[in-house]
């Protein structure tokens, strides 16, 4: 947890952030998220959202008593979500198979507990992207991607300073992939078989080799396949959106006995191979791919700090439209 | 050519647009590009850019005499381009193999001929995207892609209302592609072999079948392959940027004896197959892919009207920063 070094400045607004993940919910309050959080708490997600959201509201209310009234809230959540502010189910988790959470009104309890406070809302991965963009490994960049490769593969990011949205939201894990010579694995994605997620997510690796990725030896041939596929997929993302940097988070990058540094080294080499010298940029020539494909700086805190950034943006947006 | 229906309203600014393509340069002036152009002209690109740019400046000067002083100019050009305003070679075509055009200062002659006028500058495909977005098949959308499949494959578009840029600019034609069962073609891209452009561009089709795409019979098996690969590639773009619509231009969509309507029908079916039911959106359910994947409305005029839109934006930007 990144704790704020100084005590709260009474002149600055207090922000509340909520990251809702499939296994845990993390809440934090901060008046200066660039420095850290004043307080942070973690709940198990479980299967009873209304009880859990009541606890969340209670925790934020305690923080208000300890510090100051919340000026704004931000929520970054697992999905799929209804992100359309004109929709009657805006703020809901929609069709998730997660027990208890389908059609869950995530924002409703917060709205009732903290009326008249603006609430920012976005996907978990856009939240993590915003966290790394404002406080972490992509500080100062207007065009970058944040990719998480773990239980699934998701991506978010900024283009010209705005979070990527559109028709729904990006589903970068489900892009089509070429087959490496001799690879007969049919992939683990129930929708697309051997899409990127079907090849490189933690469960895909486990299904292919019959063991968890965390336990795989450094010389297991699976690491060669995974890093090559990672390079191909990241090359596709680079061609499509031309990011200035890709921040790669999630658990798979820790790469068992291979280790994170070697996983990044091989993935960068595979990415260079996939681009084939086609993308010519002074930034890539001078710094190589070491500065282009990087690990997150906030680690597990990216999501909740992204939620705090959503709160900052919601407050600024409310001030503009006043 | 889309000619303006009414004579010019003296109260509205006059815009000049220049589309620089590999075979032709198109210039237009308009005070209301949504209605059309007051005048439009076409030059052969040739291999003497300084003589040609002098002709271009002369044509715009004649238009100033006929109508009014130009308020702003927009240039959409083939590349690669230097699009970094802080670079000493901003406004140059850089490393093109096109004879006479490498390291050509495209904006310099226009700046000298029309001093103090703001000049917008972007890639040809971002220009066409902006043209279709403001005046054509993607009117009113803040998130869409424009893809051209012809001599090469290029893509541009808007995310949250801003043109996609980033490290360089998108190179959507060079994404990695899976192989259809039994397809042994090694592809035609000198950088990546069987990337999307290496499989579906006009020259790739011609190399594979030994005949120009325009002449291919409706029942030629190449159409089945090309439309399936198109669906896969468009599915990848849909997963990565989540556009609200894809406008598909370029010559390959006319599809020889197969025809444009059938090419779109098959490509939409292949795209639906590639998405595998994963992207769930009311817009796709209600309208199907007929409204999602569409041909351009401006046809060959998309580029020059995009250049006029760049001029509009440059004038608005100059007014804001004053």
Coordinates of C-alpha atoms in Angstrom, one line a residue:
Chain A
X1 CA 0.0 0.0 0.0
X2 CA 1.3 3.4 -0.9
X3 CA 0.6 5.5 2.2
X4 CA 0.5 9.3 1.9
X5 CA 3.7 10.7 3.5
X6 CA 2.1 13.9 4.9
X7 CA -1.1 14.3 6.7
X8 CA -4.0 15.6 4.7
X9 CA -4.0 19.2 3.5
X10 CA -7.4 20.5 4.6
X11 CA -7.6 22.7 1.5
X12 CA -7.6 19.8 -1.0
X13 CA -10.6 17.6 -1.7
X14 CA -10.8 14.0 -0.4
X15 CA -11.2 11.3 -3.1
X16 CA -12.6 7.8 -2.6
X17 CA -11.6 5.0 -4.9
X18 CA -13.1 1.5 -5.2
X19 CA -11.5 -1.3 -7.3
X20 CA -13.9 -4.2 -7.7
X21 CA -12.1 -7.4 -8.9
X22 CA -13.2 -10.9 -9.2
X23 CA -11.5 -12.0 -5.9
X24 CA -11.1 -8.8 -3.9
X25 CA -12.5 -5.3 -3.6
X26 CA -10.0 -2.6 -2.6
X27 CA -11.0 0.8 -1.3
X28 CA -8.8 3.8 -0.7
X29 CA -9.1 7.5 0.2
X30 CA -6.6 10.1 -0.7
X31 CA -6.3 13.9 -1.0
X32 CA -3.2 13.5 -3.2
X33 CA -3.1 10.1 -5.0
X34 CA 0.3 11.0 -6.5
X35 CA 1.7 10.6 -3.0
X36 CA -0.3 7.7 -1.9
X37 CA -3.4 6.8 0.1
X38 CA -4.5 8.0 3.6
X39 CA -6.2 4.7 4.2
X40 CA -6.8 1.6 2.2
X41 CA -8.8 -1.6 2.9
X42 CA -9.4 -4.9 1.1
X43 CA -12.5 -7.1 1.1
X44 CA -13.1 -10.5 -0.3
X45 CA -15.5 -10.3 -3.3
X46 CA -17.7 -13.2 -2.3
X47 CA -21.2 -13.8 -3.6
X48 CA -23.3 -11.3 -1.7
X49 CA -22.8 -7.9 -3.3
X50 CA -25.4 -6.0 -1.3
X51 CA -23.9 -7.0 2.0
X52 CA -20.4 -6.2 0.7
X53 CA -21.4 -2.8 -0.8
X54 CA -23.0 -1.9 2.6
X55 CA -19.6 -2.6 4.2
X56 CA -17.9 -0.6 1.6
X57 CA -20.2 2.4 2.2
X58 CA -19.6 2.0 5.9
X59 CA -15.8 2.1 5.5
X60 CA -16.0 5.3 3.3
X61 CA -18.3 6.9 5.9
X62 CA -15.7 6.1 8.6
X63 CA -13.1 7.7 6.5
X64 CA -15.3 10.8 6.2
X65 CA -15.4 11.0 10.0
X66 CA -11.7 10.6 10.2
X67 CA -10.7 13.0 7.5
X68 CA -13.3 15.1 5.7
X69 CA -16.4 14.6 3.5
X70 CA -15.6 12.9 0.3
X71 CA -15.6 15.2 -2.7
X72 CA -15.9 12.6 -5.3
X73 CA -15.7 8.8 -5.8
X74 CA -14.3 6.6 -8.5
X75 CA -15.2 3.0 -9.3
X76 CA -13.1 0.6 -11.5
X77 CA -14.8 -2.8 -11.8
X78 CA -14.7 -6.2 -13.4
X79 CA -17.4 -6.6 -16.0
X80 CA -19.0 -6.7 -18.3
X81 CA -20.4 -3.3 -17.3
X82 CA -23.0 -1.0 -18.5
X83 CA -21.0 2.2 -19.1
X84 CA -23.6 4.1 -21.1
X85 CA -24.7 7.1 -18.9
X86 CA -28.0 7.2 -20.8
X87 CA -28.9 3.6 -20.0
X88 CA -31.3 2.7 -17.2
X89 CA -28.8 0.1 -16.0
X90 CA -25.8 2.5 -16.1
X91 CA -23.4 1.4 -13.3
X92 CA -24.4 -2.2 -13.3
X93 CA -22.3 -5.3 -13.7
X94 CA -24.3 -7.1 -16.4
X95 CA -23.9 -10.7 -17.6
X96 CA -21.1 -12.0 -15.5
X97 CA -21.1 -15.7 -14.6
X98 CA -19.8 -14.8 -11.2
X99 CA -22.3 -16.0 -8.6
X100 CA -24.5 -13.3 -7.1
X101 CA -23.0 -10.5 -9.2
X102 CA -25.0 -10.7 -12.5
X103 CA -27.2 -7.5 -12.9
X104 CA -25.7 -6.0 -9.8
X105 CA -26.2 -2.3 -9.3
X106 CA -22.7 -1.3 -8.3
X107 CA -23.2 2.5 -8.2
X108 CA -26.6 2.6 -6.6
X109 CA -25.6 2.0 -3.0
X110 CA -22.7 4.5 -3.3
X111 CA -25.0 7.1 -4.9
X112 CA -27.5 6.7 -2.0
X113 CA -24.8 6.8 0.7
X114 CA -22.9 9.8 -0.8
X115 CA -25.5 11.9 -2.6
X116 CA -24.6 14.8 -4.8
X117 CA -21.0 13.5 -5.1
X118 CA -19.8 12.9 -8.6
X119 CA -18.8 9.2 -9.2
X120 CA -16.5 8.2 -12.0
X121 CA -17.0 4.7 -13.4
X122 CA -15.0 2.5 -15.8
X123 CA -13.7 -1.0 -16.3
X124 CA -11.0 -2.5 -14.0
X125 CA -8.5 -2.5 -16.8
X126 CA -9.2 1.1 -17.9
X127 CA -8.9 2.0 -14.2
X128 CA -5.5 0.3 -14.0
X129 CA -4.4 2.0 -17.2
X130 CA -5.4 5.4 -15.7
X131 CA -3.6 4.6 -12.5
X132 CA -0.4 3.8 -14.3
X133 CA -0.9 6.7 -16.6
X134 CA -1.3 9.3 -13.9
X135 CA 0.9 7.9 -11.1
X136 CA 3.0 5.0 -12.5
X137 CA 4.8 3.6 -15.5
X138 CA 3.1 5.8 -18.2
X139 CA 3.2 9.1 -16.4
X140 CA 2.9 12.1 -18.8
X141 CA 1.9 10.0 -21.9
X142 CA -1.3 10.7 -23.8
X143 CA -1.1 7.5 -25.9
X144 CA -0.3 4.2 -24.2
X145 CA -1.8 0.8 -23.5
X146 CA -2.1 -1.1 -20.2
X147 CA -2.3 -4.9 -20.7
X148 CA -3.0 -7.4 -18.0
X149 CA -2.2 -11.1 -18.7
X150 CA -3.4 -13.2 -15.8
X151 CA -6.6 -15.2 -15.3
X152 CA -7.7 -13.5 -18.6
X153 CA -6.2 -11.0 -20.9
X154 CA -7.5 -7.5 -21.0
X155 CA -6.3 -4.2 -22.2
X156 CA -7.1 -0.5 -21.8
X157 CA -5.4 2.7 -22.5
X158 CA -5.5 6.3 -23.5
X159 CA -5.5 7.7 -27.1
X160 CA -4.9 11.4 -27.3
X161 CA -5.4 11.6 -23.5
X162 CA -8.8 10.0 -23.4
X163 CA -9.7 6.4 -22.3
X164 CA -10.4 4.1 -25.1
X165 CA -14.1 3.3 -25.2
X166 CA -16.4 3.1 -28.3
X167 CA -19.0 0.6 -29.0
X168 CA -18.5 -1.4 -25.8
X169 CA -14.9 -1.3 -24.5
X170 CA -11.8 -2.9 -25.8
X171 CA -11.5 -6.7 -25.5
X172 CA -7.9 -6.9 -26.5
X173 CA -7.4 -10.5 -25.2
X174 CA -9.6 -11.9 -28.0
X175 CA -7.6 -11.0 -31.1
X176 CA -6.9 -13.7 -33.6
X177 CA -3.4 -15.3 -33.6
X178 CA -1.2 -17.0 -36.1
X179 CA 0.0 -20.5 -35.2
X180 CA 3.6 -21.2 -34.4
X181 CA 5.1 -23.9 -36.5
X182 CA 4.3 -27.3 -35.0
X183 CA 1.9 -25.9 -32.4
X184 CA -1.2 -28.1 -32.3
X185 CA -2.8 -26.7 -29.1
X186 CA -6.4 -25.7 -29.8
X187 CA -6.4 -23.0 -27.2
X188 CA -8.5 -22.5 -24.1
X189 CA -10.9 -19.7 -25.0
X190 CA -14.5 -20.9 -25.0
X191 CA -15.4 -18.3 -27.6
X192 CA -12.4 -18.2 -29.9
X193 CA -10.2 -21.2 -29.1
X194 CA -6.7 -20.0 -29.8
X195 CA -7.1 -16.3 -29.5
X196 CA -4.4 -14.5 -27.5
X197 CA -6.2 -15.2 -24.2
X198 CA -6.8 -18.8 -25.3
X199 CA -3.0 -19.1 -25.7
X200 CA -1.3 -16.9 -23.1
X201 CA -3.6 -16.5 -20.0
X202 CA -2.7 -18.3 -16.8
X203 CA -5.4 -20.9 -17.3
X204 CA -4.4 -21.5 -21.0
X205 CA -0.8 -22.2 -19.9
X206 CA -2.1 -24.5 -17.2
X207 CA -4.3 -26.4 -19.6
X208 CA -1.6 -26.8 -22.1
X209 CA 1.2 -28.0 -19.8
X210 CA -0.9 -29.5 -17.0
X211 CA 0.6 -27.4 -14.3
X212 CA 0.3 -23.9 -13.0
X213 CA 2.5 -21.2 -14.7
X214 CA 3.9 -20.2 -11.4
X215 CA 5.6 -23.6 -11.0
X216 CA 7.1 -23.9 -14.5
X217 CA 10.9 -24.4 -14.7
X218 CA 12.9 -21.7 -16.4
X219 CA 13.8 -24.0 -19.3
X220 CA 10.3 -25.3 -19.9
X221 CA 9.6 -24.9 -23.6
X222 CA 6.2 -23.3 -22.8
X223 CA 8.0 -20.0 -21.9
X224 CA 9.5 -19.9 -25.4
X225 CA 6.0 -20.3 -26.9
X226 CA 4.3 -17.9 -24.5
X227 CA 6.8 -15.1 -25.0
X228 CA 6.7 -15.5 -28.8
X229 CA 2.9 -15.3 -28.8
X230 CA 3.1 -12.4 -26.5
X231 CA 5.4 -10.6 -29.0
X232 CA 3.1 -11.3 -31.9
X233 CA 0.0 -10.0 -30.0
X234 CA 1.8 -6.9 -28.7
X235 CA 3.0 -6.2 -32.3
X236 CA -0.6 -6.3 -33.5
X237 CA -1.6 -3.8 -30.8
X238 CA 1.3 -1.6 -31.7
X239 CA 0.3 -1.6 -35.4
X240 CA -3.4 -0.9 -34.6
X241 CA -3.2 1.9 -32.0
X242 CA 0.5 3.1 -32.2
X243 CA 0.9 3.5 -28.4
X244 CA 4.0 5.4 -27.1
X245 CA 4.4 2.7 -24.4
X246 CA 2.8 -0.6 -23.3
X247 CA 2.6 -1.3 -19.6
X248 CA 2.3 -5.1 -19.1
X249 CA 0.8 -6.2 -15.8
X250 CA -1.0 -9.3 -14.5
X251 CA 0.4 -12.4 -13.0
X252 CA 1.8 -14.3 -16.0
X253 CA 4.7 -11.8 -16.5
X254 CA 6.2 -13.1 -13.2
X255 CA 6.8 -16.3 -15.2
X256 CA 7.4 -18.9 -12.6
X257 CA 11.1 -20.0 -12.4
X258 CA 11.9 -18.0 -15.5
X259 CA 11.4 -14.7 -13.7
X260 CA 10.0 -11.3 -14.8
X261 CA 13.2 -9.8 -16.2
X262 CA 13.8 -12.7 -18.6
X263 CA 10.1 -12.8 -19.5
X264 CA 10.3 -9.2 -20.5
X265 CA 13.6 -9.7 -22.4
X266 CA 12.2 -12.5 -24.5
X267 CA 8.8 -10.8 -25.1
X268 CA 10.6 -7.6 -26.2
X269 CA 12.8 -9.7 -28.6
X270 CA 9.6 -11.4 -30.0
X271 CA 7.9 -8.1 -30.3
X272 CA 10.8 -6.7 -32.3
X273 CA 10.7 -9.8 -34.5
X274 CA 6.9 -9.3 -35.0
X275 CA 7.3 -5.7 -36.0
X276 CA 9.9 -6.7 -38.6
X277 CA 11.6 -3.3 -38.6
X278 CA 8.4 -1.7 -40.0
X279 CA 7.6 0.8 -37.3
X280 CA 10.3 3.3 -37.5
X281 CA 10.4 5.8 -34.7
X282 CA 13.3 7.8 -33.1
X283 CA 11.8 6.8 -29.7
X284 CA 12.3 3.1 -30.5
X285 CA 15.7 3.6 -32.1
X286 CA 17.1 5.5 -29.2
X287 CA 15.7 3.6 -26.3
X288 CA 15.0 0.3 -28.0
X289 CA 12.0 -1.7 -26.6
X290 CA 13.2 -1.5 -23.0
X291 CA 11.4 1.8 -22.6
X292 CA 8.5 0.7 -24.8
X293 CA 7.3 -2.5 -23.1
X294 CA 7.6 -2.0 -19.4
X295 CA 6.2 -3.6 -16.1
X296 CA 3.7 -1.6 -14.0
X297 CA 5.1 0.6 -11.3
X298 CA 2.0 0.5 -9.0
X299 CA 1.8 -3.2 -9.0
X300 CA -1.3 -4.4 -7.3
X301 CA -2.3 -0.8 -6.5
X302 CA -2.8 0.3 -10.1
X303 CA -6.6 -0.5 -10.0
X304 CA -7.5 1.4 -6.8
X305 CA -5.3 4.3 -7.7
X306 CA -7.0 4.3 -11.1
X307 CA -10.3 4.5 -9.2
X308 CA -8.9 7.6 -7.3
X309 CA -8.0 9.1 -10.7
X310 CA -11.5 8.4 -11.9
X311 CA -12.7 10.3 -8.9
X312 CA -10.4 13.3 -9.7
X313 CA -11.7 13.3 -13.2
X314 CA -15.4 13.1 -12.1
X315 CA -14.9 16.1 -9.8
X316 CA -13.2 18.1 -12.6
X317 CA -15.9 17.2 -15.0
X318 CA -18.6 18.2 -12.5
X319 CA -16.9 21.6 -12.0
X320 CA -16.7 22.1 -15.8
X321 CA -20.4 21.4 -16.4
X322 CA -21.5 23.6 -13.5
Chain B
X1 CA -16.9 15.9 -57.4
X2 CA -19.3 17.3 -54.8
X3 CA -20.0 20.8 -55.9
X4 CA -21.4 23.3 -53.5
X5 CA -25.0 24.0 -54.4
X6 CA -25.2 27.6 -53.4
X7 CA -22.7 30.4 -54.1
X8 CA -20.3 31.3 -51.3
X9 CA -21.6 33.0 -48.2
X10 CA -19.2 35.9 -47.8
X11 CA -19.5 35.7 -44.0
X12 CA -18.0 32.2 -43.8
X13 CA -14.3 31.4 -44.0
X14 CA -12.8 29.8 -47.2
X15 CA -11.0 26.6 -46.6
X16 CA -8.4 24.9 -48.9
X17 CA -7.8 21.2 -48.9
X18 CA -5.0 19.2 -50.5
X19 CA -5.0 15.4 -50.7
X20 CA -1.6 14.1 -51.8
X21 CA -1.8 10.5 -53.0
X22 CA 0.8 8.3 -54.7
X23 CA -0.8 8.7 -58.1
X24 CA -2.8 12.0 -57.9
X25 CA -3.0 15.2 -55.9
X26 CA -6.5 16.6 -55.4
X27 CA -7.1 20.2 -54.3
X28 CA -10.4 21.8 -53.3
X29 CA -11.8 25.0 -51.8
X30 CA -15.0 25.3 -49.9
X31 CA -16.7 27.5 -47.4
X32 CA -19.1 24.7 -46.4
X33 CA -17.6 21.3 -47.0
X34 CA -20.7 19.6 -45.7
X35 CA -22.4 20.8 -48.9
X36 CA -19.5 20.3 -51.3
X37 CA -16.6 22.1 -52.9
X38 CA -16.7 25.5 -54.8
X39 CA -13.9 24.2 -57.0
X40 CA -11.8 21.1 -57.2
X41 CA -8.8 20.1 -59.4
X42 CA -6.6 17.0 -59.8
X43 CA -2.9 16.8 -60.7
X44 CA -0.8 13.7 -61.5
X45 CA 1.7 13.2 -58.7
X46 CA 4.7 12.6 -60.9
X47 CA 8.3 12.8 -59.7
X48 CA 8.9 16.6 -59.4
X49 CA 7.3 17.7 -56.2
X50 CA 8.6 21.3 -56.3
X51 CA 7.2 22.0 -59.7
X52 CA 3.9 20.3 -58.7
X53 CA 3.7 22.2 -55.4
X54 CA 4.2 25.5 -57.3
X55 CA 1.2 24.5 -59.5
X56 CA -0.8 23.7 -56.4
X57 CA 0.0 27.1 -54.8
X58 CA -0.9 28.8 -58.1
X59 CA -4.3 27.1 -58.2
X60 CA -5.1 28.1 -54.6
X61 CA -4.0 31.7 -55.4
X62 CA -6.4 31.7 -58.4
X63 CA -9.2 30.5 -56.1
X64 CA -8.4 33.3 -53.7
X65 CA -8.9 35.8 -56.6
X66 CA -12.2 34.1 -57.5
X67 CA -13.7 33.8 -54.0
X68 CA -11.9 35.2 -51.0
X69 CA -8.6 34.9 -49.1
X70 CA -8.1 31.4 -47.7
X71 CA -8.7 31.3 -44.0
X72 CA -6.9 28.0 -43.4
X73 CA -5.5 25.0 -45.3
X74 CA -5.5 21.2 -44.7
X75 CA -3.1 18.7 -46.1
X76 CA -3.7 14.9 -46.0
X77 CA -0.8 13.0 -47.6
X78 CA 0.7 9.6 -48.4
X79 CA 3.7 8.9 -46.2
X80 CA 5.6 8.1 -44.1
X81 CA 5.3 11.6 -42.8
X82 CA 6.9 13.6 -40.0
X83 CA 3.8 14.6 -37.9
X84 CA 5.7 15.9 -34.9
X85 CA 5.2 19.7 -34.7
X86 CA 8.4 20.1 -32.7
X87 CA 10.5 18.3 -35.3
X88 CA 12.7 20.3 -37.7
X89 CA 11.3 18.2 -40.6
X90 CA 7.6 18.6 -39.5
X91 CA 5.5 18.5 -42.7
X92 CA 7.9 16.4 -44.7
X93 CA 7.3 13.2 -46.5
X94 CA 10.3 11.2 -45.1
X95 CA 11.5 7.8 -46.3
X96 CA 9.2 7.0 -49.3
X97 CA 10.6 4.9 -52.1
X98 CA 8.5 7.1 -54.5
X99 CA 11.0 8.7 -56.9
X100 CA 11.6 12.4 -56.2
X101 CA 9.4 12.5 -53.0
X102 CA 11.8 11.3 -50.3
X103 CA 12.6 14.1 -47.7
X104 CA 10.1 16.4 -49.6
X105 CA 9.0 19.5 -47.6
X106 CA 5.3 19.4 -48.4
X107 CA 4.1 22.2 -46.1
X108 CA 7.0 24.6 -46.8
X109 CA 5.8 26.0 -50.2
X110 CA 2.2 26.3 -48.8
X111 CA 3.4 28.2 -45.7
X112 CA 5.4 30.6 -47.9
X113 CA 2.6 31.2 -50.4
X114 CA -0.1 31.6 -47.7
X115 CA 1.7 33.1 -44.7
X116 CA -0.1 33.4 -41.3
X117 CA -2.8 30.9 -42.3
X118 CA -3.1 27.8 -40.1
X119 CA -2.4 24.5 -41.9
X120 CA -3.7 21.2 -40.7
X121 CA -1.6 18.2 -41.6
X122 CA -2.2 14.4 -41.3
X123 CA -1.9 11.1 -43.1
X124 CA -4.0 10.3 -46.1
X125 CA -5.9 7.7 -44.3
X126 CA -6.6 9.8 -41.2
X127 CA -7.7 12.5 -43.7
X128 CA -10.1 10.1 -45.3
X129 CA -11.3 9.0 -41.9
X130 CA -12.0 12.6 -40.9
X131 CA -13.8 13.2 -44.2
X132 CA -16.1 10.2 -43.7
X133 CA -16.5 11.1 -40.1
X134 CA -17.5 14.7 -40.7
X135 CA -19.4 14.5 -44.0
X136 CA -19.9 10.8 -44.9
X137 CA -20.6 7.3 -43.6
X138 CA -19.5 7.9 -40.0
X139 CA -21.2 11.3 -39.4
X140 CA -21.8 12.0 -35.7
X141 CA -19.6 9.2 -34.4
X142 CA -16.8 9.8 -32.0
X143 CA -15.3 6.3 -32.2
X144 CA -14.9 4.7 -35.6
X145 CA -12.3 3.3 -38.0
X146 CA -11.8 4.0 -41.6
X147 CA -9.9 1.2 -43.4
X148 CA -8.7 1.3 -47.0
X149 CA -7.9 -2.0 -48.7
X150 CA -6.3 -1.3 -52.1
X151 CA -2.6 -1.2 -53.2
X152 CA -1.9 -1.4 -49.5
X153 CA -4.0 -1.6 -46.4
X154 CA -4.2 1.3 -44.1
X155 CA -6.4 2.4 -41.3
X156 CA -7.2 5.5 -39.3
X157 CA -10.0 6.7 -37.1
X158 CA -11.2 8.6 -34.2
X159 CA -11.2 7.5 -30.5
X160 CA -13.3 9.8 -28.2
X161 CA -13.4 12.3 -31.1
X162 CA -9.7 12.6 -31.6
X163 CA -7.7 11.2 -34.5
X164 CA -5.6 8.1 -33.5
X165 CA -1.9 9.0 -33.4
X166 CA 0.6 8.0 -30.8
X167 CA 4.1 6.9 -31.3
X168 CA 3.9 7.2 -35.1
X169 CA 0.5 6.5 -36.6
X170 CA -1.5 3.3 -36.9
X171 CA -0.2 0.7 -39.4
X172 CA -3.3 -1.4 -39.2
X173 CA -2.5 -3.3 -42.4
X174 CA 0.5 -5.1 -40.8
X175 CA -1.2 -7.1 -38.1
X176 CA -0.4 -10.8 -37.7
X177 CA -3.0 -13.2 -39.2
X178 CA -3.9 -16.8 -38.5
X179 CA -3.7 -19.2 -41.5
X180 CA -6.8 -20.7 -43.0
X181 CA -6.8 -24.5 -43.1
X182 CA -4.9 -25.6 -46.2
X183 CA -3.7 -22.2 -47.2
X184 CA 0.0 -22.4 -48.1
X185 CA 0.5 -18.9 -49.5
X186 CA 3.4 -17.2 -47.9
X187 CA 2.0 -13.7 -48.4
X188 CA 3.2 -10.6 -50.3
X189 CA 4.4 -8.2 -47.6
X190 CA 8.2 -7.6 -47.8
X191 CA 8.2 -7.0 -44.0
X192 CA 5.8 -9.6 -42.6
X193 CA 4.9 -12.0 -45.3
X194 CA 1.4 -13.0 -44.5
X195 CA 0.2 -10.1 -42.5
X196 CA -3.2 -8.7 -43.4
X197 CA -1.8 -6.5 -46.2
X198 CA 0.3 -9.5 -47.3
X199 CA -2.9 -11.5 -47.8
X200 CA -5.7 -9.1 -48.8
X201 CA -4.2 -6.1 -50.6
X202 CA -4.7 -5.8 -54.4
X203 CA -1.1 -6.8 -55.2
X204 CA -1.3 -9.7 -52.7
X205 CA -4.4 -11.1 -54.4
X206 CA -2.8 -10.6 -57.8
X207 CA 0.4 -12.4 -56.7
X208 CA -1.6 -15.3 -55.3
X209 CA -3.9 -15.9 -58.3
X210 CA -1.8 -14.5 -61.1
X211 CA -4.4 -12.0 -62.2
X212 CA -5.7 -8.7 -61.1
X213 CA -8.5 -8.7 -58.5
X214 CA -10.7 -6.6 -60.8
X215 CA -10.9 -9.4 -63.3
X216 CA -11.6 -12.3 -60.9
X217 CA -14.8 -14.3 -61.6
X218 CA -17.5 -14.2 -58.9
X219 CA -17.0 -17.9 -58.1
X220 CA -13.2 -17.7 -57.9
X221 CA -12.2 -19.3 -54.6
X222 CA -10.0 -16.4 -53.8
X223 CA -13.0 -14.3 -52.8
X224 CA -13.9 -16.8 -50.1
X225 CA -10.3 -16.6 -48.8
X226 CA -10.1 -12.9 -49.0
X227 CA -13.5 -12.2 -47.3
X228 CA -12.7 -14.7 -44.5
X229 CA -9.3 -13.1 -43.9
X230 CA -11.0 -9.7 -44.0
X231 CA -13.5 -10.8 -41.3
X232 CA -10.7 -12.1 -39.1
X233 CA -8.7 -8.8 -39.4
X234 CA -11.7 -6.6 -38.8
X235 CA -12.6 -8.7 -35.8
X236 CA -9.1 -8.0 -34.4
X237 CA -9.6 -4.3 -34.9
X238 CA -13.0 -4.5 -33.3
X239 CA -11.5 -6.2 -30.2
X240 CA -8.7 -3.8 -29.9
X241 CA -10.3 -0.4 -30.3
X242 CA -14.1 -1.1 -30.0
X243 CA -15.2 1.2 -32.8
X244 CA -18.9 2.1 -33.2
X245 CA -18.5 1.6 -37.0
X246 CA -15.9 0.5 -39.5
X247 CA -16.0 2.3 -42.9
X248 CA -14.2 0.1 -45.5
X249 CA -12.9 1.9 -48.5
X250 CA -10.3 1.2 -51.2
X251 CA -10.5 -0.7 -54.5
X252 CA -10.5 -4.3 -53.3
X253 CA -14.0 -4.0 -51.9
X254 CA -15.4 -3.6 -55.4
X255 CA -14.3 -7.2 -55.8
X256 CA -14.3 -7.8 -59.6
X257 CA -17.1 -9.9 -60.8
X258 CA -18.3 -10.7 -57.3
X259 CA -19.4 -7.1 -56.7
X260 CA -19.3 -4.8 -53.7
X261 CA -22.6 -5.9 -52.1
X262 CA -21.6 -9.5 -52.0
X263 CA -18.1 -8.7 -50.8
X264 CA -19.6 -6.8 -47.9
X265 CA -22.2 -9.6 -47.2
X266 CA -19.5 -12.2 -47.0
X267 CA -17.0 -10.1 -45.0
X268 CA -19.7 -9.2 -42.5
X269 CA -20.5 -13.0 -42.1
X270 CA -16.8 -13.7 -41.6
X271 CA -16.5 -10.8 -39.1
X272 CA -19.5 -12.2 -37.1
X273 CA -17.8 -15.6 -37.1
X274 CA -14.5 -14.1 -36.0
X275 CA -16.2 -12.3 -33.1
X276 CA -17.8 -15.6 -32.1
X277 CA -20.6 -13.9 -30.2
X278 CA -18.2 -12.4 -27.7
X279 CA -18.9 -8.7 -28.3
X280 CA -22.4 -8.1 -27.0
X281 CA -23.8 -4.7 -27.8
X282 CA -27.4 -3.5 -28.3
X283 CA -26.2 -1.7 -31.4
X284 CA -25.0 -5.0 -33.0
X285 CA -28.1 -6.9 -31.9
X286 CA -30.6 -4.4 -33.3
X287 CA -28.9 -3.5 -36.5
X288 CA -26.6 -6.5 -37.1
X289 CA -23.4 -5.9 -38.9
X290 CA -25.1 -4.1 -41.8
X291 CA -24.7 -0.8 -40.0
X292 CA -21.4 -1.7 -38.4
X293 CA -19.3 -2.5 -41.5
X294 CA -20.2 0.0 -44.2
X295 CA -18.8 1.3 -47.5
X296 CA -17.7 5.0 -47.7
X297 CA -20.2 7.6 -48.7
X298 CA -17.7 10.1 -50.2
X299 CA -15.9 7.5 -52.4
X300 CA -12.9 9.1 -54.0
X301 CA -13.6 12.4 -52.4
X302 CA -13.1 11.3 -48.8
X303 CA -9.4 12.3 -48.8
X304 CA -9.8 15.9 -50.1
X305 CA -12.9 16.5 -47.9
X306 CA -10.8 15.2 -45.0
X307 CA -8.2 17.8 -45.9
X308 CA -10.9 20.5 -45.8
X309 CA -11.9 19.1 -42.4
X310 CA -8.2 19.4 -41.3
X311 CA -8.4 23.0 -42.4
X312 CA -11.5 23.6 -40.4
X313 CA -9.9 22.1 -37.3
X314 CA -6.7 24.1 -37.8
X315 CA -8.7 27.3 -37.9
X316 CA -10.6 26.4 -34.8
X317 CA -7.4 25.4 -33.0
X318 CA -5.7 28.7 -34.0
X319 CA -8.8 30.6 -32.7
X320 CA -8.6 28.7 -29.4
X321 CA -4.9 29.4 -28.8
X322 CA -5.2 33.1 -29.6

